[in-house]
PDB file of N, CA and C in Angstrom:
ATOM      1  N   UNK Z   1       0.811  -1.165   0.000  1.00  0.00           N
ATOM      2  CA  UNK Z   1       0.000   0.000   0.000  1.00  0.00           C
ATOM      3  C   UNK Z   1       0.863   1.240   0.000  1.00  0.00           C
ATOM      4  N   UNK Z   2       0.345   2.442  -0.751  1.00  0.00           N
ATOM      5  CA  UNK Z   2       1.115   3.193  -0.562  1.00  0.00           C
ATOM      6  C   UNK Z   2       0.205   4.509  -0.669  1.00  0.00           C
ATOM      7  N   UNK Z   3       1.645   5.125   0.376  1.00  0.00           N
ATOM      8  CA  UNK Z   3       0.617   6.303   1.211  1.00  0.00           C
ATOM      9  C   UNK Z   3       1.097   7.339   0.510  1.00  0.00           C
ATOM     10  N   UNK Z   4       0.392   8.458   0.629  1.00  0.00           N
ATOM     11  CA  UNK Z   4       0.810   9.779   0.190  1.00  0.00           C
ATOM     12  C   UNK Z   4       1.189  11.130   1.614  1.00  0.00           C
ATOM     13  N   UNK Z   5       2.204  11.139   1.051  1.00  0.00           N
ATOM     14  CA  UNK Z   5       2.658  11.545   2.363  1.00  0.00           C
ATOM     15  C   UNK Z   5       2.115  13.070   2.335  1.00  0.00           C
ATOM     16  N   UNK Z   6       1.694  14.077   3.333  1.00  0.00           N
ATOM     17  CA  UNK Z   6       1.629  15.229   3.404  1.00  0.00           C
ATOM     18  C   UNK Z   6       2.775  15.928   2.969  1.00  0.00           C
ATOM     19  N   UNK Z   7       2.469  17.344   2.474  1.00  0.00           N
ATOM     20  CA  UNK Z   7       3.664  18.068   2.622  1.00  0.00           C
ATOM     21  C   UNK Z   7       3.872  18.895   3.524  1.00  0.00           C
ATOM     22  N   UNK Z   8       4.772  19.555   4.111  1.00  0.00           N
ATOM     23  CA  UNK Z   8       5.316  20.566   5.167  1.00  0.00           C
ATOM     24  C   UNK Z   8       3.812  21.554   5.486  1.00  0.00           C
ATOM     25  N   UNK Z   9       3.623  22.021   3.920  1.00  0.00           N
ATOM     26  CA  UNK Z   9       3.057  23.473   4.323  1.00  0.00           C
ATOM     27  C   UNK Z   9       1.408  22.787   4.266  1.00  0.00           C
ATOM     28  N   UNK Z  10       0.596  21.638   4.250  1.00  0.00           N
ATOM     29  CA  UNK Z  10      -0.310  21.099   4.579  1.00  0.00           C
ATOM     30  C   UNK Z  10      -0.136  20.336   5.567  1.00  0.00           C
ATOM     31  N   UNK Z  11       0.537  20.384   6.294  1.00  0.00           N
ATOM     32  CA  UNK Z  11       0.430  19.873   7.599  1.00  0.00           C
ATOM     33  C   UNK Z  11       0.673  21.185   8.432  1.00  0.00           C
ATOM     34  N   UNK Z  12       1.528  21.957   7.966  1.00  0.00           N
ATOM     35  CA  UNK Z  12       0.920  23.510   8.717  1.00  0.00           C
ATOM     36  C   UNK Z  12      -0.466  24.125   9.242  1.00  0.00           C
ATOM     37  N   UNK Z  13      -1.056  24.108   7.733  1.00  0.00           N
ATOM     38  CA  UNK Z  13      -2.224  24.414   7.769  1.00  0.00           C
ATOM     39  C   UNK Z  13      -3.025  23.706   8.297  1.00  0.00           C
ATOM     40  N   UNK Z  14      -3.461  22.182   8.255  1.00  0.00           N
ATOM     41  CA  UNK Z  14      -4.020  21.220   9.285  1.00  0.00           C
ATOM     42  C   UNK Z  14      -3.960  21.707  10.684  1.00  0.00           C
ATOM     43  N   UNK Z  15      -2.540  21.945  11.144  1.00  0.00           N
ATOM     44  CA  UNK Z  15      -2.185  22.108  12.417  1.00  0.00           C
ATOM     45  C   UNK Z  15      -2.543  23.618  13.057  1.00  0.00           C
ATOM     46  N   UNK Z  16      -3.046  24.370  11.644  1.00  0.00           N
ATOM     47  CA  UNK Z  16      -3.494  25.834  12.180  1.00  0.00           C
ATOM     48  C   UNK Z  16      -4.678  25.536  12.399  1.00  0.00           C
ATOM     49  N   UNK Z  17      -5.413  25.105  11.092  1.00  0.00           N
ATOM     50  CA  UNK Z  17      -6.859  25.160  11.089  1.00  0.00           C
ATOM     51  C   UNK Z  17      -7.245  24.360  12.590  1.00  0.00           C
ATOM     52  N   UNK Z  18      -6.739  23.255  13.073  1.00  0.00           N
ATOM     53  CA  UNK Z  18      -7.191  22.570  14.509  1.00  0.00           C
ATOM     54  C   UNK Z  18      -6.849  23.609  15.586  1.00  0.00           C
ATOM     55  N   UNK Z  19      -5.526  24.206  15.464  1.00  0.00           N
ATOM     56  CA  UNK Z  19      -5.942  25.029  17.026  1.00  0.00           C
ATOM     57  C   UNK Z  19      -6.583  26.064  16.607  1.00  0.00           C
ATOM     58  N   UNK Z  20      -7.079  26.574  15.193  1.00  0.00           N
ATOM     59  CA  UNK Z  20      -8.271  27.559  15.524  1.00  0.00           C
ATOM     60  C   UNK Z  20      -9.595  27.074  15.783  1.00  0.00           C
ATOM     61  N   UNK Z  21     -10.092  25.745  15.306  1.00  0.00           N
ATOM     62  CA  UNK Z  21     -11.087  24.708  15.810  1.00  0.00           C
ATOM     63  C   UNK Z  21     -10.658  25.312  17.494  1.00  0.00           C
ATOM     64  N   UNK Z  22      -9.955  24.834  17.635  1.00  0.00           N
ATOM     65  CA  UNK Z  22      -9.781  24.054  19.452  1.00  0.00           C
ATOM     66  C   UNK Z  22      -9.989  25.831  20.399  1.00  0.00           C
ATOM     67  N   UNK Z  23      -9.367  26.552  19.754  1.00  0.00           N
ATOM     68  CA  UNK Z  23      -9.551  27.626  20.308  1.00  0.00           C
ATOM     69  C   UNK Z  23     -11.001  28.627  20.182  1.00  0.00           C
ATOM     70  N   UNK Z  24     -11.577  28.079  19.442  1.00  0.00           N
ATOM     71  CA  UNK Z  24     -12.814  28.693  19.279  1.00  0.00           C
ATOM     72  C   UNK Z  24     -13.793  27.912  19.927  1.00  0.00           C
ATOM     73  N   UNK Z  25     -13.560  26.961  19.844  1.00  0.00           N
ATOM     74  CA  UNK Z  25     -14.086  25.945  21.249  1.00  0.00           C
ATOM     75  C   UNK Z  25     -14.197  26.369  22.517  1.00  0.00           C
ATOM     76  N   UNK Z  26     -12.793  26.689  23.008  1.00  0.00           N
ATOM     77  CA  UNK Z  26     -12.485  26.849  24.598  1.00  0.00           C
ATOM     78  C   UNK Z  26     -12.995  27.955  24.359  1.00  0.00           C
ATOM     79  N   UNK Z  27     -12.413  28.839  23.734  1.00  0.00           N
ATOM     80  CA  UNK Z  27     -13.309  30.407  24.158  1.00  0.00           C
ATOM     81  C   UNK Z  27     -15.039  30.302  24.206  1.00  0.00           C
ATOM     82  N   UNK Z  28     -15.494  29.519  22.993  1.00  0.00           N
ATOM     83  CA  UNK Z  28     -16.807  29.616  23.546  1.00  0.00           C
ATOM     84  C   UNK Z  28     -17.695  28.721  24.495  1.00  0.00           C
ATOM     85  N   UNK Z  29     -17.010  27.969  24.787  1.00  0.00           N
ATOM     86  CA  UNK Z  29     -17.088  26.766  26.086  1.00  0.00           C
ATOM     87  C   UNK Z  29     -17.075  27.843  26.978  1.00  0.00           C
ATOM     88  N   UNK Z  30     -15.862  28.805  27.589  1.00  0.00           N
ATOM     89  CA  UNK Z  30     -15.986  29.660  28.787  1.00  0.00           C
ATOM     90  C   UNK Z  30     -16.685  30.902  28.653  1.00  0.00           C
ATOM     91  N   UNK Z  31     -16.957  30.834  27.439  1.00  0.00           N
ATOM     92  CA  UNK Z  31     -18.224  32.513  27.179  1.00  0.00           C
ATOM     93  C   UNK Z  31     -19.214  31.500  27.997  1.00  0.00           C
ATOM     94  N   UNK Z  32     -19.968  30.429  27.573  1.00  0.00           N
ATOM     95  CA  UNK Z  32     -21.527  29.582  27.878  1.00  0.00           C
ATOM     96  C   UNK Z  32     -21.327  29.444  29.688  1.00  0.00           C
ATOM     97  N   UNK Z  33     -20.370  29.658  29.893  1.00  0.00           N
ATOM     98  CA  UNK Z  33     -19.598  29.015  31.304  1.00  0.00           C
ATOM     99  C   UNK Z  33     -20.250  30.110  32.117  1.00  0.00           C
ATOM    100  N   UNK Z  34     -19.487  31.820  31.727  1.00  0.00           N
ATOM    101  CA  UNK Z  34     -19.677  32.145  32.356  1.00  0.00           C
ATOM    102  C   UNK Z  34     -20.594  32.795  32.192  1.00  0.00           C
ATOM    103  N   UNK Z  35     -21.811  32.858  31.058  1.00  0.00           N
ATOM    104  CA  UNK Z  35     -23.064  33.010  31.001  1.00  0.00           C
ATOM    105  C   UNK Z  35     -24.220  32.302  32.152  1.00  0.00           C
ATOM    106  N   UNK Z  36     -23.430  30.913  32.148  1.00  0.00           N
ATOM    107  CA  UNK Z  36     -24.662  30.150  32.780  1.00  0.00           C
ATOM    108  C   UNK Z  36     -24.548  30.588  34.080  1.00  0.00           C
ATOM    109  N   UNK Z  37     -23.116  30.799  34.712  1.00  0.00           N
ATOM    110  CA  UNK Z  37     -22.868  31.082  36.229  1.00  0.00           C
ATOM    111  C   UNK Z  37     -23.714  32.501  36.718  1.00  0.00           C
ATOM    112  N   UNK Z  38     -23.358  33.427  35.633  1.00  0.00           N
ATOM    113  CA  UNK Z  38     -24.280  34.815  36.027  1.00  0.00           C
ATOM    114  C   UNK Z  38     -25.661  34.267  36.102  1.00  0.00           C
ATOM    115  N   UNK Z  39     -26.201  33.613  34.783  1.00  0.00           N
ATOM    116  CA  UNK Z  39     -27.329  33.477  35.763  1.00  0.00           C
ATOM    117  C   UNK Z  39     -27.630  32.924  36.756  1.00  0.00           C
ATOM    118  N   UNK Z  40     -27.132  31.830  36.899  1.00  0.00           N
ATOM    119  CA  UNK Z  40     -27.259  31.445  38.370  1.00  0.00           C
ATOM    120  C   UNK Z  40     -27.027  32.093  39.826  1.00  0.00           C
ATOM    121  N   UNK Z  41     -26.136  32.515  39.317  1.00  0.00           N
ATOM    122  CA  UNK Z  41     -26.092  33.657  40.701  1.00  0.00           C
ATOM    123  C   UNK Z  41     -27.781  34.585  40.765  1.00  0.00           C
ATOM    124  N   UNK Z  42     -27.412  35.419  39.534  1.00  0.00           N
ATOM    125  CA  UNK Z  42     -28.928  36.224  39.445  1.00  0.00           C
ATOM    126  C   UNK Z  42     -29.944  35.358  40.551  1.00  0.00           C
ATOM    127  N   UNK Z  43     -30.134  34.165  40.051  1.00  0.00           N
ATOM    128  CA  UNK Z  43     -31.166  33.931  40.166  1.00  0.00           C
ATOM    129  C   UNK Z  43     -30.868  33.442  41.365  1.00  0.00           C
ATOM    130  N   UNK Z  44     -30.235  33.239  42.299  1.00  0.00           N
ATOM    131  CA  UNK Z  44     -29.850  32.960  44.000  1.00  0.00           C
ATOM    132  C   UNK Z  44     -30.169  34.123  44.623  1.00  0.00           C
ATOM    133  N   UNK Z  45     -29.299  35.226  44.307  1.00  0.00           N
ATOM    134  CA  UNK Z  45     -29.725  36.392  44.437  1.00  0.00           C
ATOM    135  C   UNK Z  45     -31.573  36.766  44.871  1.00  0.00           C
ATOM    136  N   UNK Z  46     -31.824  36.601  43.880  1.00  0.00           N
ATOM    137  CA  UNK Z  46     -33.423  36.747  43.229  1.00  0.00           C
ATOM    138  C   UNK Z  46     -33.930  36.271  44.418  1.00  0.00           C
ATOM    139  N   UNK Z  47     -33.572  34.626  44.657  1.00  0.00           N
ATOM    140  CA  UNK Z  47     -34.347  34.148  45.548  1.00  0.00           C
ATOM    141  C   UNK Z  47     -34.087  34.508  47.559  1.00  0.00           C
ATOM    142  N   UNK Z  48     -32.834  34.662  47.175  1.00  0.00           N
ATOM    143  CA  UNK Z  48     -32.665  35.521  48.801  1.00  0.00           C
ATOM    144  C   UNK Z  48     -33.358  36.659  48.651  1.00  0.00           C
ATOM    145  N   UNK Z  49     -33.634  37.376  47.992  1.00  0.00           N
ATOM    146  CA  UNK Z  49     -34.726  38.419  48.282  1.00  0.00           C
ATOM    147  C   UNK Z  49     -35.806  38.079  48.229  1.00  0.00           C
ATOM    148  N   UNK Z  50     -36.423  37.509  47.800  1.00  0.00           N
ATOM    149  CA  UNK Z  50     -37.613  36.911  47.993  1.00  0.00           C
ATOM    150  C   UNK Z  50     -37.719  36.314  49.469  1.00  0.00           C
ATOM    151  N   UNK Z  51     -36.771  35.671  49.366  1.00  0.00           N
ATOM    152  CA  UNK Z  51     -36.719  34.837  50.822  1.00  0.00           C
ATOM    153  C   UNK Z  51     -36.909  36.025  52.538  1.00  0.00           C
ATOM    154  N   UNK Z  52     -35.645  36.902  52.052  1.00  0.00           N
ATOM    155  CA  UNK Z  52     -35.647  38.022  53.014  1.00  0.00           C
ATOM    156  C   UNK Z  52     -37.619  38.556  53.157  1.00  0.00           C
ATOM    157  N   UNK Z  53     -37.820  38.674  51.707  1.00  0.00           N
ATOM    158  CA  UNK Z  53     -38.915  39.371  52.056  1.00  0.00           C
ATOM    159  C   UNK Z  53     -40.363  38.982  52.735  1.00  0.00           C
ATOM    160  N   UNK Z  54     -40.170  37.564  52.241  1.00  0.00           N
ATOM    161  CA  UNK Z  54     -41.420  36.644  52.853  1.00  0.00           C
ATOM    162  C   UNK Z  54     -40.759  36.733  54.752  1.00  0.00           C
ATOM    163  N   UNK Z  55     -39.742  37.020  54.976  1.00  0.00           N
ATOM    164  CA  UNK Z  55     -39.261  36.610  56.256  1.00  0.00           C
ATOM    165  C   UNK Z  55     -39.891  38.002  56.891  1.00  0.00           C
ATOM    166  N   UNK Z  56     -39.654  39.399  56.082  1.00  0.00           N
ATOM    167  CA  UNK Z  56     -39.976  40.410  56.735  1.00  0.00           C
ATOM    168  C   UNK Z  56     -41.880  40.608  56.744  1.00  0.00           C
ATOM    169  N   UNK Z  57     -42.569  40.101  55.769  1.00  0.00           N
ATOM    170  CA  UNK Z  57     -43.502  40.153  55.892  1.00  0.00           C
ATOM    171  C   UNK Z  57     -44.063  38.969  56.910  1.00  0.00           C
ATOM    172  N   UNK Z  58     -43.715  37.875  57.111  1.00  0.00           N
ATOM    173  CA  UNK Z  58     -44.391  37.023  57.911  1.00  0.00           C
ATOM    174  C   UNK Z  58     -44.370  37.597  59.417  1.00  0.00           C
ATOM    175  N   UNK Z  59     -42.709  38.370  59.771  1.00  0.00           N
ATOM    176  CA  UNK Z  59     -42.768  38.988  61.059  1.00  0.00           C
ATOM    177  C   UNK Z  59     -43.368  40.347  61.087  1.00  0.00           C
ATOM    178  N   UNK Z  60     -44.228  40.847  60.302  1.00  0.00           N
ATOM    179  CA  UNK Z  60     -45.447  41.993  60.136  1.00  0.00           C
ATOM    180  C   UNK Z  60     -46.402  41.413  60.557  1.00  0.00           C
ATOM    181  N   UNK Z  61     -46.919  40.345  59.964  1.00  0.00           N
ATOM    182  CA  UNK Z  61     -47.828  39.638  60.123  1.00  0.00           C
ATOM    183  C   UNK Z  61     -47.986  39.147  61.576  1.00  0.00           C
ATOM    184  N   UNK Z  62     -46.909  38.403  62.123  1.00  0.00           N
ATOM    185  CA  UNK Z  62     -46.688  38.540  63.965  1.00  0.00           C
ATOM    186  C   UNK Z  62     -47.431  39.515  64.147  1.00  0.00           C
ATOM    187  N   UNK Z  63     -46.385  40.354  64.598  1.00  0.00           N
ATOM    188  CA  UNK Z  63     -46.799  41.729  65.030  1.00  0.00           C
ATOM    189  C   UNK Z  63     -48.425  42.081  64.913  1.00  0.00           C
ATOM    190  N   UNK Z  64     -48.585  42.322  63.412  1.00  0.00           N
ATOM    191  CA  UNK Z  64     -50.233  42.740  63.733  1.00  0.00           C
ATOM    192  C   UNK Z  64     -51.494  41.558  64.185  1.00  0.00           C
ATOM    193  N   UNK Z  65     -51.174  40.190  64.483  1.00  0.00           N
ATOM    194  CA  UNK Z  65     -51.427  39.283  65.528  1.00  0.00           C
ATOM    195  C   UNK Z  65     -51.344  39.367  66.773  1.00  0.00           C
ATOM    196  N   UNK Z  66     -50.476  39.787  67.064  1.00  0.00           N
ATOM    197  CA  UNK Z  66     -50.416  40.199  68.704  1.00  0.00           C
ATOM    198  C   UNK Z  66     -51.094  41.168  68.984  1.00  0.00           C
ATOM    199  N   UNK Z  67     -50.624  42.360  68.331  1.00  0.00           N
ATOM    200  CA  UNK Z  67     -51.533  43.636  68.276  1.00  0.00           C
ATOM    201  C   UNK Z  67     -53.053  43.128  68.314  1.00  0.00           C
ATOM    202  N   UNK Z  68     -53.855  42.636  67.278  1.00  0.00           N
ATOM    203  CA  UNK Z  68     -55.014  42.164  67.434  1.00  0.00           C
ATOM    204  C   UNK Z  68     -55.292  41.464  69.065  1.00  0.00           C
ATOM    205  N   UNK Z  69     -54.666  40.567  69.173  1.00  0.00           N
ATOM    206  CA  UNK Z  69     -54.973  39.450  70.476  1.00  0.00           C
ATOM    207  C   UNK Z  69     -54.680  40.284  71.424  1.00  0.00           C
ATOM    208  N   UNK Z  70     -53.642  41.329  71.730  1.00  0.00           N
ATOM    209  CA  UNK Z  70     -54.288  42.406  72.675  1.00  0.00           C
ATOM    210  C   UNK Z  70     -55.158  43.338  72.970  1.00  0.00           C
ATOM    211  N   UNK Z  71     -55.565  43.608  71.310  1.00  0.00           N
ATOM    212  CA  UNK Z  71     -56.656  44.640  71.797  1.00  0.00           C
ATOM    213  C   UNK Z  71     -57.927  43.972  71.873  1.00  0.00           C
ATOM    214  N   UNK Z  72     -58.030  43.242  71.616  1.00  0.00           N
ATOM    215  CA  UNK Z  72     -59.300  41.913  71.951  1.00  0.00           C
ATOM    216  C   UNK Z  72     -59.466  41.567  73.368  1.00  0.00           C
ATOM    217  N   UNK Z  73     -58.393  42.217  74.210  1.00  0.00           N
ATOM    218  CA  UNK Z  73     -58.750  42.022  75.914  1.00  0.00           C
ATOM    219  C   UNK Z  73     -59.822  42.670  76.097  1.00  0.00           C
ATOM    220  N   UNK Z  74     -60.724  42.026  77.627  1.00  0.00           N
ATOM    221  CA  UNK Z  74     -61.644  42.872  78.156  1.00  0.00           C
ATOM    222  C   UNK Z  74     -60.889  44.187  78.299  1.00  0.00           C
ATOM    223  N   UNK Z  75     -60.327  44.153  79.449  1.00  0.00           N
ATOM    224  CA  UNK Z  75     -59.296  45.369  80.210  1.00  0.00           C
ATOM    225  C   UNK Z  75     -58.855  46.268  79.254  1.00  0.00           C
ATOM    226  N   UNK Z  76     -58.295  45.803  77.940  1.00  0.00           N
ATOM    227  CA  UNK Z  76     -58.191  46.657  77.176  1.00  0.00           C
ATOM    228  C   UNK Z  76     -59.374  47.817  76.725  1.00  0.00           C
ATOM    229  N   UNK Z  77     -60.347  46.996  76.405  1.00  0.00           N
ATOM    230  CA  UNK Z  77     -61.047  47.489  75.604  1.00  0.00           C
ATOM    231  C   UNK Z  77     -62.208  48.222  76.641  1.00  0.00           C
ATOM    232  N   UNK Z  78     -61.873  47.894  77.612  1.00  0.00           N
ATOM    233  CA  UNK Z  78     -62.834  48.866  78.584  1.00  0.00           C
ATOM    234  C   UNK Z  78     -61.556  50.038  79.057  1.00  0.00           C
ATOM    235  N   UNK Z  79     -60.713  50.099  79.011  1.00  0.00           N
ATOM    236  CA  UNK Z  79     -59.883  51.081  79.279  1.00  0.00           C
ATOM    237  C   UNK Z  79     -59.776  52.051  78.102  1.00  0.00           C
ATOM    238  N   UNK Z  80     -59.518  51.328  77.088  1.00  0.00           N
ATOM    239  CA  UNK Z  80     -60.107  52.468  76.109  1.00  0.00           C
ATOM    240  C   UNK Z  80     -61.057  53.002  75.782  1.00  0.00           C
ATOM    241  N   UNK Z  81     -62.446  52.159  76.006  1.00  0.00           N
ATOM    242  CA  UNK Z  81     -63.733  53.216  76.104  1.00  0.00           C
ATOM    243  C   UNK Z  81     -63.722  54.243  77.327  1.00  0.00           C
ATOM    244  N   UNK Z  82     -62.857  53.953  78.267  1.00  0.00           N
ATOM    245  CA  UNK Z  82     -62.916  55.016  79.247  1.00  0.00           C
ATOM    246  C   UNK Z  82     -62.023  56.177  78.909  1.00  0.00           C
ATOM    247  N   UNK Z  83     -61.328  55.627  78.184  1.00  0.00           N
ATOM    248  CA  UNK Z  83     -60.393  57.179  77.996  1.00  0.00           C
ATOM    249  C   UNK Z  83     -60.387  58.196  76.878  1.00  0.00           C
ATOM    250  N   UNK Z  84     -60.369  57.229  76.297  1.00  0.00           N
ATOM    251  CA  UNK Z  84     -60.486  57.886  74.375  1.00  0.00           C
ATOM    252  C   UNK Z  84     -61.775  58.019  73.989  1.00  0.00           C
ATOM    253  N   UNK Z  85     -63.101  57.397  74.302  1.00  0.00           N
ATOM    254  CA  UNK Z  85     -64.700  57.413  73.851  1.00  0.00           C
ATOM    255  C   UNK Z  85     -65.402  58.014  75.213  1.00  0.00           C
ATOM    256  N   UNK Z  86     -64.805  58.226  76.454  1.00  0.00           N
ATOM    257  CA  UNK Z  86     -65.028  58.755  77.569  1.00  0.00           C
ATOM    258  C   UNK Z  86     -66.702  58.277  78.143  1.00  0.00           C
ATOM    259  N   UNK Z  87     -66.717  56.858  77.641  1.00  0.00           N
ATOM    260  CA  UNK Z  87     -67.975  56.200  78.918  1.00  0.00           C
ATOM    261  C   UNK Z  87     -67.318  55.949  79.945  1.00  0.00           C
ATOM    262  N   UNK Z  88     -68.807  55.572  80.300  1.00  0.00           N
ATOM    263  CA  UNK Z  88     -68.940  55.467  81.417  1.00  0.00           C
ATOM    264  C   UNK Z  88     -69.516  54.108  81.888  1.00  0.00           C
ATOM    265  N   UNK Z  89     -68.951  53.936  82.978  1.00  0.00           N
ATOM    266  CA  UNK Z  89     -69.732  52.121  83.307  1.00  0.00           C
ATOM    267  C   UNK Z  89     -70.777  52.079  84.087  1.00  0.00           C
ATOM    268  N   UNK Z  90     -71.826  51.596  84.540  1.00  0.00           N
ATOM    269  CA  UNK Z  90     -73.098  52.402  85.455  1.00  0.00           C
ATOM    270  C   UNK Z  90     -72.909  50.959  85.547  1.00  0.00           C
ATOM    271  N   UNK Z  91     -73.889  50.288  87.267  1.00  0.00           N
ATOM    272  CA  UNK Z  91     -73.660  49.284  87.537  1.00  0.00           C
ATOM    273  C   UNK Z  91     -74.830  48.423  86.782  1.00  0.00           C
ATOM    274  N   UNK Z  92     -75.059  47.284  86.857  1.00  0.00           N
ATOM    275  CA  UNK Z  92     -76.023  46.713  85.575  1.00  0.00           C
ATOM    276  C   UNK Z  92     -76.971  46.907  87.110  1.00  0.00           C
ATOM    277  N   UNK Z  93     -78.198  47.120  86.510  1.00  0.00           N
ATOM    278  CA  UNK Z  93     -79.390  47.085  87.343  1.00  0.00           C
ATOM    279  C   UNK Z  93     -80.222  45.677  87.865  1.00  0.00           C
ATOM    280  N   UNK Z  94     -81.138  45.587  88.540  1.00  0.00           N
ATOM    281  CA  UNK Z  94     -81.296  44.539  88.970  1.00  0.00           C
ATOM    282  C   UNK Z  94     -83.004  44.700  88.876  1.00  0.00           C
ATOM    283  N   UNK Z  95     -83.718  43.533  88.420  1.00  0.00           N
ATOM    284  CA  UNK Z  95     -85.250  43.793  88.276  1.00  0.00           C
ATOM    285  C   UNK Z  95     -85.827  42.688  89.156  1.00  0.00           C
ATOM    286  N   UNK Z  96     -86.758  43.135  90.544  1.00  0.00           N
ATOM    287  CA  UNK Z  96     -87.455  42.155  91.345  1.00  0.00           C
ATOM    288  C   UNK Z  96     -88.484  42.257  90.933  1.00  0.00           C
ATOM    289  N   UNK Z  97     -89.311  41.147  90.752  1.00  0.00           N
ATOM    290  CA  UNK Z  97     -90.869  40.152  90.343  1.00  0.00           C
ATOM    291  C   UNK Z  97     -90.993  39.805  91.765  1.00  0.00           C
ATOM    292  N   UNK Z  98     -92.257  40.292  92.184  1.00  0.00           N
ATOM    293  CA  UNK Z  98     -92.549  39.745  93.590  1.00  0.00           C
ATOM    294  C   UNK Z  98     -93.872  39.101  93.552  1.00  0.00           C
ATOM    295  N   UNK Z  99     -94.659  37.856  93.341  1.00  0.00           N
ATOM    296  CA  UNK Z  99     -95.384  37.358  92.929  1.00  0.00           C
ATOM    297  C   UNK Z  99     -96.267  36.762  94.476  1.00  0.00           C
ATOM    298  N   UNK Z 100     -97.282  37.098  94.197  1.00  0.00           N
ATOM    299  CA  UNK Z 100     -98.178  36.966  95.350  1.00  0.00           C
ATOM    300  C   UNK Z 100     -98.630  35.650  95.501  1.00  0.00           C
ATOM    301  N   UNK Z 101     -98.452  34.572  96.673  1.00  0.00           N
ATOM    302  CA  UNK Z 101     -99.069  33.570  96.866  1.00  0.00           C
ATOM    303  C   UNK Z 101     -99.682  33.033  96.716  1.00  0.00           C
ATOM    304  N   UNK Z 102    -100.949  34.228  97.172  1.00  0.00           N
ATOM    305  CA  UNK Z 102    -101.812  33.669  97.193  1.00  0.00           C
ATOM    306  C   UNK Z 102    -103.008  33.850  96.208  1.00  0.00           C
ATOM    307  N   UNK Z 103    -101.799  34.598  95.020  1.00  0.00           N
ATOM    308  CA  UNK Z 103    -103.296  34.425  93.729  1.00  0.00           C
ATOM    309  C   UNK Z 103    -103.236  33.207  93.013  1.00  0.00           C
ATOM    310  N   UNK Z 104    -104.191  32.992  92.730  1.00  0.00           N
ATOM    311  CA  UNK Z 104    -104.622  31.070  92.207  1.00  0.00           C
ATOM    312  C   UNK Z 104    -104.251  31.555  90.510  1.00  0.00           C
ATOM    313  N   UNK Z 105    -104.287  32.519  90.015  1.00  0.00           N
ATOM    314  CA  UNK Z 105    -103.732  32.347  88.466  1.00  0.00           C
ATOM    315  C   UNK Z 105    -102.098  31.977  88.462  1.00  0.00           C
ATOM    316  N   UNK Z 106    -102.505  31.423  87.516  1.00  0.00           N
ATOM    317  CA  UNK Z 106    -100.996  30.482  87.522  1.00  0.00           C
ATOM    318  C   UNK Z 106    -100.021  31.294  86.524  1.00  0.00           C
ATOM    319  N   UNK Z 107     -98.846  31.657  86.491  1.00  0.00           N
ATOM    320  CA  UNK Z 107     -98.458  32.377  85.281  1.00  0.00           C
ATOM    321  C   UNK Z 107     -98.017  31.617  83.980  1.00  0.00           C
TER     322      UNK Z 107
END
């Protein structure tokens, strides 16, 4: 069998044309690289704020829970009609039925 051998200046060119293959590779292998990493970060990012924010709203949400469940006290809420709506408490009254013995109608 017989081979044909390359010459000098085609095996140059072979050997250019592959590391411009190979180099257009790696460069765009680490462009996609560090495309994908930004977003990923972004989007970590993204979600710690989200996260922060559900954290700051759930402890709002506390807060105006407690707030509620205190002002829902008796004590409360009669202390503030006394001060701010300025009633007054009068004692509850009392109603006697005095029913006679000895009348035969029955009620």
């Amino acid at each position: 069998m017989l081979r044909k051998r390359l010459s000098k200046k085609a095996i140059n060119i072979l050997q250019s044309i592959i590391f411009f293959l190979s180099s257009v590779t790696i460069i765009s292998c680490l462009i996609v690289y560090l495309w994908v990493y930004t977003e990923i970060d972004e989007t970590l990012l993204a979600i710690e704020i989200q996260n922060s924010t559900v954290e700051e709203l759930q402890n709002l949400i506390d807060e105006l829970n407690n707030e509620i469940e205190s002002l829902e006290r008796a004590d409360v809420i009669a202390k503030r009609a006394q001060n701010e709506l300025k009633m007054v408490f009068i004692e509850p009254e009392t109603l006697r039925v005095t029913i006679d013995p000895n009348d035969d109608r029955s009620l």
